[in-house]
Short mmCIF file of N, CA and C in Angstrom, two decimals:
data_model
loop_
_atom_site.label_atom_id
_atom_site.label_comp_id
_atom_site.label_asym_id
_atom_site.label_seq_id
_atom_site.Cartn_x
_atom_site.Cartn_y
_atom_site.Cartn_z
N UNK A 1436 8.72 -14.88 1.27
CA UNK A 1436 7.74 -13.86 1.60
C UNK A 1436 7.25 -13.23 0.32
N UNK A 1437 5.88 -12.89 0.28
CA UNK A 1437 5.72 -11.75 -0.79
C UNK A 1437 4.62 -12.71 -1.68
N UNK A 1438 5.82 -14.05 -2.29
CA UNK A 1438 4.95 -14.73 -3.52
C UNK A 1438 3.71 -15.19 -3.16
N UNK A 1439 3.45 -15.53 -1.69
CA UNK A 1439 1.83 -16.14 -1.26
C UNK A 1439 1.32 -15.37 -1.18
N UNK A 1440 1.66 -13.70 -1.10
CA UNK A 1440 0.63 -12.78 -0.99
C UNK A 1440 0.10 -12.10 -2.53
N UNK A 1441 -1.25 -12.26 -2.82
CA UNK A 1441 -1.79 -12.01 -4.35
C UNK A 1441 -1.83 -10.03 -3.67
N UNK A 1442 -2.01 -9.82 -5.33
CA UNK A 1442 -1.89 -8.53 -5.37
C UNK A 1442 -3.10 -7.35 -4.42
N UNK A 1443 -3.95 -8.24 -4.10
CA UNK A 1443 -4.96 -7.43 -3.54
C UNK A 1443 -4.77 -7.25 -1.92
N UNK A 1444 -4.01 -8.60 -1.85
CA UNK A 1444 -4.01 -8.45 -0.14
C UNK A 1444 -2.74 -7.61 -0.16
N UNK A 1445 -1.51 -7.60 -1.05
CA UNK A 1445 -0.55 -6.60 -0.36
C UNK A 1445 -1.21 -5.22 -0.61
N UNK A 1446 -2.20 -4.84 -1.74
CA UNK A 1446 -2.61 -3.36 -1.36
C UNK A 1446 -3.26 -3.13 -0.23
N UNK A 1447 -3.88 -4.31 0.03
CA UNK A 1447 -4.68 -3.88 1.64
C UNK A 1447 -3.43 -3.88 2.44
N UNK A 1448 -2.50 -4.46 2.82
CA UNK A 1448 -1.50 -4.19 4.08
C UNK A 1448 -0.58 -2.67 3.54
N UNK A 1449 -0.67 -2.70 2.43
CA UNK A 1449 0.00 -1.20 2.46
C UNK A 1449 -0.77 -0.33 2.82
N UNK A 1450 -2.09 -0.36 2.60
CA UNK A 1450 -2.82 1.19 2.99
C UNK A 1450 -3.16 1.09 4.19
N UNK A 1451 -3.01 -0.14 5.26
CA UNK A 1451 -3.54 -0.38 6.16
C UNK A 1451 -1.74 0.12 7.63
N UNK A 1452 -0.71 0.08 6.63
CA UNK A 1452 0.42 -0.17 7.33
C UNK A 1452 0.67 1.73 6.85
N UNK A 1453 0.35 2.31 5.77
CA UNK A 1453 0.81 3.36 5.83
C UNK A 1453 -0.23 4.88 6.99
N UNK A 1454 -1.40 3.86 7.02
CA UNK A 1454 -2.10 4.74 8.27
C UNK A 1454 -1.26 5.15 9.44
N UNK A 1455 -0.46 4.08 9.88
CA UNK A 1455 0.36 4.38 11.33
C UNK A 1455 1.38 5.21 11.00
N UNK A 1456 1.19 5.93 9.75
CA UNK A 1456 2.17 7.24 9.58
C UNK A 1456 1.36 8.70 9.68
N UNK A 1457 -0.12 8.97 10.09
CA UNK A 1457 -1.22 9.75 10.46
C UNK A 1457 -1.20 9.44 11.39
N UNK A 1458 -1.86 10.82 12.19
CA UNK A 1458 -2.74 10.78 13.17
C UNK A 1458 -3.89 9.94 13.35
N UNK A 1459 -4.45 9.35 12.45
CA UNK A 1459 -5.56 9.02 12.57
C UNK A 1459 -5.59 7.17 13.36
N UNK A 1460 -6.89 6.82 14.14
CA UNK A 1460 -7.01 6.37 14.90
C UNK A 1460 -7.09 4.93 14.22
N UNK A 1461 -5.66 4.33 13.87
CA UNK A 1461 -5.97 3.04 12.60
C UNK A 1461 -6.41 2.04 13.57
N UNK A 1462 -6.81 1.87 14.93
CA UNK A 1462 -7.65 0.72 15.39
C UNK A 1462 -8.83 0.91 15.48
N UNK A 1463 -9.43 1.99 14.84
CA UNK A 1463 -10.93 2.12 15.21
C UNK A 1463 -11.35 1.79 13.53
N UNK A 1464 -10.93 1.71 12.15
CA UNK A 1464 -11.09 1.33 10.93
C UNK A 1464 -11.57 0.04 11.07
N UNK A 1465 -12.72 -0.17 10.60
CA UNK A 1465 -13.18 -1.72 10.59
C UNK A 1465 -12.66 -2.82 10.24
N UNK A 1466 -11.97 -2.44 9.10
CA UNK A 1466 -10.74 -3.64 8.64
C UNK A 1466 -9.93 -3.98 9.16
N UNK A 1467 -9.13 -2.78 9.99
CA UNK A 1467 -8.03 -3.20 10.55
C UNK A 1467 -7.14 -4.55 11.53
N UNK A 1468 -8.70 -4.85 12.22
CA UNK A 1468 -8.33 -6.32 12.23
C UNK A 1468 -7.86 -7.46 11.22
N UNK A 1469 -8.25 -7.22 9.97
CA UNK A 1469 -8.16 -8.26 8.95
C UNK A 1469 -6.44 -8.15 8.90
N UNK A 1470 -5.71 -7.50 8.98
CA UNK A 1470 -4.07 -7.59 8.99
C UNK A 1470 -3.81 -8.68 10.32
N UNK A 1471 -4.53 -9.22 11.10
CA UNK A 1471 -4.03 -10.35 12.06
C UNK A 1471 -4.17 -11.44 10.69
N UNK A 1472 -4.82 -11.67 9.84
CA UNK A 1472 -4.69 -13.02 9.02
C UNK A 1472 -3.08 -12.93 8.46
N UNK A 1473 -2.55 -12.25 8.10
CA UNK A 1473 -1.47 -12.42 7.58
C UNK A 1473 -0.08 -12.52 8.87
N UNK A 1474 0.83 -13.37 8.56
CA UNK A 1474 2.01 -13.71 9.51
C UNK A 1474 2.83 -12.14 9.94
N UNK A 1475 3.40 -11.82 11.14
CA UNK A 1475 3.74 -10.68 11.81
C UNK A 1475 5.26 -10.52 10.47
N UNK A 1476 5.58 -11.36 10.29
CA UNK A 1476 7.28 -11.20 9.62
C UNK A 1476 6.52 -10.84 8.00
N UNK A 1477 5.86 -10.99 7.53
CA UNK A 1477 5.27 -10.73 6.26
C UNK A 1477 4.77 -9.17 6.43
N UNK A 1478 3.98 -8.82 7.49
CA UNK A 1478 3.99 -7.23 7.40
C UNK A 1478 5.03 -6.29 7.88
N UNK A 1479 6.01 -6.83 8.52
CA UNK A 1479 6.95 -6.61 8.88
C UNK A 1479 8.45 -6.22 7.51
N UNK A 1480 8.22 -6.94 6.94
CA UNK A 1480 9.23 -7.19 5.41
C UNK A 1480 8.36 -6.02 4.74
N UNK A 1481 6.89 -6.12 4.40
CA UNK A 1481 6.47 -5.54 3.75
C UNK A 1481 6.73 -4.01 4.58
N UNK A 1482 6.49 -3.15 5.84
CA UNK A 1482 6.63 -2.29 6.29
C UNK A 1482 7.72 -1.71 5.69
N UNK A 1483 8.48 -2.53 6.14
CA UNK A 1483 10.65 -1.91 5.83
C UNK A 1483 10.20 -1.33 4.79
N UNK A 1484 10.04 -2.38 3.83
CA UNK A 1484 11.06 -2.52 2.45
C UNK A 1484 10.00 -1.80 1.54
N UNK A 1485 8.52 -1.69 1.57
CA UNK A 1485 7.86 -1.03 0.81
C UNK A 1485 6.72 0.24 1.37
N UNK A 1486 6.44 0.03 2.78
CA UNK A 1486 5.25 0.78 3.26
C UNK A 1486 6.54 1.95 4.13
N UNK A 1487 7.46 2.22 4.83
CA UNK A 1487 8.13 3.36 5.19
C UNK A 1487 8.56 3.93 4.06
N UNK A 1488 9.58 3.62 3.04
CA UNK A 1488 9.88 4.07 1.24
C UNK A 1488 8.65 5.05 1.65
N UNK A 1489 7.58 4.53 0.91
CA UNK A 1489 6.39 5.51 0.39
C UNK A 1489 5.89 6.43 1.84
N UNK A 1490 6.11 6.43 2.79
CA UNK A 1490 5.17 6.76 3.93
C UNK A 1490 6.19 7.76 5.22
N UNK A 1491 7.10 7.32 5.05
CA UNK A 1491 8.44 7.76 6.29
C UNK A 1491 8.49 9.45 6.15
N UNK A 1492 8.37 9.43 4.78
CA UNK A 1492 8.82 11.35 4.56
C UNK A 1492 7.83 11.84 5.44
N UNK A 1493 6.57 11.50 6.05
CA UNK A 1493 5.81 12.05 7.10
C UNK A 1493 6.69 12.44 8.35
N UNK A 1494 7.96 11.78 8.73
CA UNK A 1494 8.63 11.96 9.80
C UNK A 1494 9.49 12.61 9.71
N UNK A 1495 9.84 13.45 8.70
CA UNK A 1495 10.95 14.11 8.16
C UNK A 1495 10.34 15.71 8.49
N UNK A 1496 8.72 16.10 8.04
CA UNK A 1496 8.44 17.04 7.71
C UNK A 1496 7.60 17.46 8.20
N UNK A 1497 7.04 18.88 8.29
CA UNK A 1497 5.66 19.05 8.94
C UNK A 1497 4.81 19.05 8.26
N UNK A 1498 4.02 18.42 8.15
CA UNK A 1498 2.62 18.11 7.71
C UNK A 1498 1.13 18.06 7.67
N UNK A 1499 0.34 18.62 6.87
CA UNK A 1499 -1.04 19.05 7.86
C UNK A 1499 -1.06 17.22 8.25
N UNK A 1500 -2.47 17.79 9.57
CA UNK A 1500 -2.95 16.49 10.10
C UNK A 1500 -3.49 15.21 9.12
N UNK A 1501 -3.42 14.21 8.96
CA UNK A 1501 -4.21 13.27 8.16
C UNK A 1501 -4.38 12.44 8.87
N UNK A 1502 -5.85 13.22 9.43
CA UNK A 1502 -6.61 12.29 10.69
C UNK A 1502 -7.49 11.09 9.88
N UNK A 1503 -7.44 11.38 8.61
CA UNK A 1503 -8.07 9.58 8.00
C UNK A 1503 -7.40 9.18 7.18
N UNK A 1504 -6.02 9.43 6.86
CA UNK A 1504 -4.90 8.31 6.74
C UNK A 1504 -4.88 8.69 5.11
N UNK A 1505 -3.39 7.91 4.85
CA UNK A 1505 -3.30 8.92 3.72
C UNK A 1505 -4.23 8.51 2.12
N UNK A 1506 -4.17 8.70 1.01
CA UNK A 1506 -5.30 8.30 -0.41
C UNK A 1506 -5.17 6.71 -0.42
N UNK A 1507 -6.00 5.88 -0.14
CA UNK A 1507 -4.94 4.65 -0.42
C UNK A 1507 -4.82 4.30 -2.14
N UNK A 1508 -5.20 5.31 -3.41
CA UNK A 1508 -4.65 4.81 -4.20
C UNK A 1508 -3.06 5.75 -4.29
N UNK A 1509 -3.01 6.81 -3.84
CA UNK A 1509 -2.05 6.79 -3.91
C UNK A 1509 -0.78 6.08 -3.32
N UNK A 1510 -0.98 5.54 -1.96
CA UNK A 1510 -0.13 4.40 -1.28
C UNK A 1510 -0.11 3.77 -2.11
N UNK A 1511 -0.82 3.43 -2.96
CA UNK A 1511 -0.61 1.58 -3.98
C UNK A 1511 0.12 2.32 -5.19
N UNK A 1512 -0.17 3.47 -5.66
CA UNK A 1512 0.52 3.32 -6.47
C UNK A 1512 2.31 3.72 -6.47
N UNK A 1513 2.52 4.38 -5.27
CA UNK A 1513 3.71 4.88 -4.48
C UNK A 1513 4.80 2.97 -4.37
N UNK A 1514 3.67 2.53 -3.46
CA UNK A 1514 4.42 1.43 -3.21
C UNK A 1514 4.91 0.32 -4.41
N UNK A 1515 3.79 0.21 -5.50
CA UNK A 1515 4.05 -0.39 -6.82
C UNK A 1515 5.44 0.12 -7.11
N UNK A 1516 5.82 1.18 -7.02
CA UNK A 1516 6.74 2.01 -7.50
C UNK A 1516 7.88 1.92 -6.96
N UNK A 1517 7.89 1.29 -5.49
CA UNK A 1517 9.14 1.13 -4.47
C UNK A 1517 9.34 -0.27 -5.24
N UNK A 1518 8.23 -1.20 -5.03
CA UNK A 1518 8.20 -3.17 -5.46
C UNK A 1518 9.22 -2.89 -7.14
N UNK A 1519 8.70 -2.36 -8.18
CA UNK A 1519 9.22 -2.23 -8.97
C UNK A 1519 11.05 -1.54 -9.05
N UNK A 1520 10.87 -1.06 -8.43
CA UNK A 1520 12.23 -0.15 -8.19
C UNK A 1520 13.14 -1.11 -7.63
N UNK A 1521 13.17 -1.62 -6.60
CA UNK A 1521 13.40 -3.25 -5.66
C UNK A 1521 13.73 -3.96 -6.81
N UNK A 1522 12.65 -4.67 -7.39
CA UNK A 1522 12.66 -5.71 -8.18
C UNK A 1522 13.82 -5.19 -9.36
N UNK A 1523 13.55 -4.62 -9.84
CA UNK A 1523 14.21 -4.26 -11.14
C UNK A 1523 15.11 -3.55 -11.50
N UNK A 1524 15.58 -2.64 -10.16
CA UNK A 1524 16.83 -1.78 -10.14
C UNK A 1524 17.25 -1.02 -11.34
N UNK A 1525 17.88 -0.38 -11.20
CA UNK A 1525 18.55 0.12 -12.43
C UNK A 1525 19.93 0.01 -12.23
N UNK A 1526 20.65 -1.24 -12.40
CA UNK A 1526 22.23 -1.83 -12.33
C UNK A 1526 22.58 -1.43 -10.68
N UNK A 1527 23.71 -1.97 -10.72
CA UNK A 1527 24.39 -1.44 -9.09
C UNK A 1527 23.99 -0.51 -8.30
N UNK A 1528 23.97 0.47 -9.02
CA UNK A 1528 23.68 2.05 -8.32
C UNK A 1528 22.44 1.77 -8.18
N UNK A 1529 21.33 1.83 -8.91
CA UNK A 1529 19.95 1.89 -8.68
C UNK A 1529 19.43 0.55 -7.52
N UNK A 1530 20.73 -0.37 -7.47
CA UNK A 1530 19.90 -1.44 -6.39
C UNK A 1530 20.80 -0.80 -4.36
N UNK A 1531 21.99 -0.34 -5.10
CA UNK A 1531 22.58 0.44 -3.79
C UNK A 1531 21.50 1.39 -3.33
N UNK A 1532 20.77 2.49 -4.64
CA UNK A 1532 20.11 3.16 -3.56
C UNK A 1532 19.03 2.74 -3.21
N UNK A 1533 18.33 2.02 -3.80
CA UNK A 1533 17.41 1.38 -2.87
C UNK A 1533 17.52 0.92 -1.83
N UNK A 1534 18.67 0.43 -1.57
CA UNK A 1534 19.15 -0.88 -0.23
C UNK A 1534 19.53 0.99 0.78
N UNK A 1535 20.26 1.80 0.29
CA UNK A 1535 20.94 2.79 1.12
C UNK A 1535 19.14 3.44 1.33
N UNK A 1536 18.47 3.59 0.89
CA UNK A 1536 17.22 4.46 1.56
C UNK A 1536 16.24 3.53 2.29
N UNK A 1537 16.20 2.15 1.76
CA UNK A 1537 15.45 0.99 2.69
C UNK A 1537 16.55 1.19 4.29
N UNK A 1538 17.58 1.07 4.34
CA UNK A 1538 18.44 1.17 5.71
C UNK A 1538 17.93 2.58 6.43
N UNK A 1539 18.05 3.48 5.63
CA UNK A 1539 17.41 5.50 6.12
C UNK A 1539 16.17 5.41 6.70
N UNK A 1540 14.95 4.50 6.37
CA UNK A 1540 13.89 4.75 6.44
C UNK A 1540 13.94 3.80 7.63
N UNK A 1541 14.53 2.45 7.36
CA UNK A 1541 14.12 1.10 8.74
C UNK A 1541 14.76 2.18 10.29
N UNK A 1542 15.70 3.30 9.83
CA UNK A 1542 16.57 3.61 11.43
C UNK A 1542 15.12 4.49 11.52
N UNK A 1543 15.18 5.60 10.80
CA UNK A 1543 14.18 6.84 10.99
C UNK A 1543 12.49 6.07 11.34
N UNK A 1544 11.87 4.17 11.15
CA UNK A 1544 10.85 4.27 11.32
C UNK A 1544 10.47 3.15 12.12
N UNK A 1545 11.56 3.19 13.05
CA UNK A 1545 11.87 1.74 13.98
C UNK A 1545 10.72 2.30 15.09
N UNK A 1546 10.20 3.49 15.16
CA UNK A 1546 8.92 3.77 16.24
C UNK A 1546 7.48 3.18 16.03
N UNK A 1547 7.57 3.65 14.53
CA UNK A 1547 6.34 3.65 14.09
C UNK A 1547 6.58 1.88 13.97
N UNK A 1548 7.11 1.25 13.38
CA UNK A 1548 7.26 -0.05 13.43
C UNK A 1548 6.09 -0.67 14.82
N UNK A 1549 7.31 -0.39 15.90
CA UNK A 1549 7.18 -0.71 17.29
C UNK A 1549 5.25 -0.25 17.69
N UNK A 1550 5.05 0.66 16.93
CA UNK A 1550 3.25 0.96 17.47
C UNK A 1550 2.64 0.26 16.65
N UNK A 1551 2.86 -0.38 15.42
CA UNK A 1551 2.11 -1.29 14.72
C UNK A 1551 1.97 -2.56 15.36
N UNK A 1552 3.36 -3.26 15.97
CA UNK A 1552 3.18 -4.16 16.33
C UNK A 1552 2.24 -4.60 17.62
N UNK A 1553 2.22 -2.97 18.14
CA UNK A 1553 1.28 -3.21 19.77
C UNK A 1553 0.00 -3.31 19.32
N UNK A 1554 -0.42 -2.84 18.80
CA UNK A 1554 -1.79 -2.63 18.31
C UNK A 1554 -1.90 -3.97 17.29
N UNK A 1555 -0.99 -4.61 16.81
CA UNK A 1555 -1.38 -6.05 16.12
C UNK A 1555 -1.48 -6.79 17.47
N UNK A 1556 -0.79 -6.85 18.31
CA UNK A 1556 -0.72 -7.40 19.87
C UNK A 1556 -1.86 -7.39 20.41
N UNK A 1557 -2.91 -6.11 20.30
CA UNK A 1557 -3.97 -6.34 20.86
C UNK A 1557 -4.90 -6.65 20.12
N UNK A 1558 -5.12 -7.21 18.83
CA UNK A 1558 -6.13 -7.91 18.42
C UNK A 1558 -6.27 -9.34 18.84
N UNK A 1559 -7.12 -9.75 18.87
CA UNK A 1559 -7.60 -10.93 19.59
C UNK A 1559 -7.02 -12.70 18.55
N UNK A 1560 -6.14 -12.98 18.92
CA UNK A 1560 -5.77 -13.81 17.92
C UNK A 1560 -4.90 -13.36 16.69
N UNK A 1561 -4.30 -12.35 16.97
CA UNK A 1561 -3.22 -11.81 16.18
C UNK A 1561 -2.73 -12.38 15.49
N UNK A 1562 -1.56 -11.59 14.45
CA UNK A 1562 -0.59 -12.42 13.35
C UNK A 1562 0.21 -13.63 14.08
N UNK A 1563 0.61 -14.12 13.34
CA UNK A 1563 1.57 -15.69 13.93
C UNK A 1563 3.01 -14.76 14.17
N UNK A 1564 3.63 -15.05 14.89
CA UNK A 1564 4.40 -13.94 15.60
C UNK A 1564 5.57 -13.78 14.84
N UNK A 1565 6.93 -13.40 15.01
CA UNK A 1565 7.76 -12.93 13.97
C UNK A 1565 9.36 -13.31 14.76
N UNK A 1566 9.34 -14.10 13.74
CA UNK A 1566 10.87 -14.71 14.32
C UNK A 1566 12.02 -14.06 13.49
N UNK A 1567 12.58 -12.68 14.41
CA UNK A 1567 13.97 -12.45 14.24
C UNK A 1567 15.53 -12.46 14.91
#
């Protein structure tokens, strides 16, 4: 996962995956269909492990409304920051806490997960489905 995706399409699934942490209405965005081209387990990996990291603290806290979803340069550059952190750890500890806040965020964002996937469900010819 990850290496077939070039750098432009994972910024589009991050800003497109960190919307379903707003209010705002991410099936009415014109693009939003374009996330059926990519496989359900690829936005799925990407959700966990890099788009809740940057996006989950919405569920923690009260927050004004962000009825049009959050900066997407700041998502890209948030999430660069999770990919790098992942990738490159800083020894044991720095790859434990990554792995210990990727586990915090997958329990705390197993909802929001679950509404992405319905709404990939109802696009017409959706992602290739996700075998876990």
């Amino acid at each position: 996962m990850g290496n077939s995706l070039n750098l432009d399409d994972r910024e589009f699934i991050w800003t497109k995956l960190a919307d379903f942490f707003t209010s705002a209405e991410v099936e009415s965005f014109a693009d939003f269909t374009r996330l059926a081209e990519f496989p359900l387990s690829d936005l799925r990996e990407i959700f966990f492990r890099e788009v809740a990291i940057v996006c989950g603290h919405n569920l923690w806290v009260t927050t004004p409304v962000l009825g049009e979803g959050f900066d997407p340069e700041w998502v890209k550059r948030e999430a660069a920051k999770v990919m790098s952190w992942r990738e490159r750890g800083r020894g044991p500890l720095g790859k434990a806490g990554y792995l210990a806040t990727r586990l915090l965020y997958r329990w705390l964002c197993g909802g929001v997960w679950r509404e992405v996937e319905a709404a990939l469900a109802r696009i017409p010819g959706g992602p290739a489905p996700c075998v876990t």
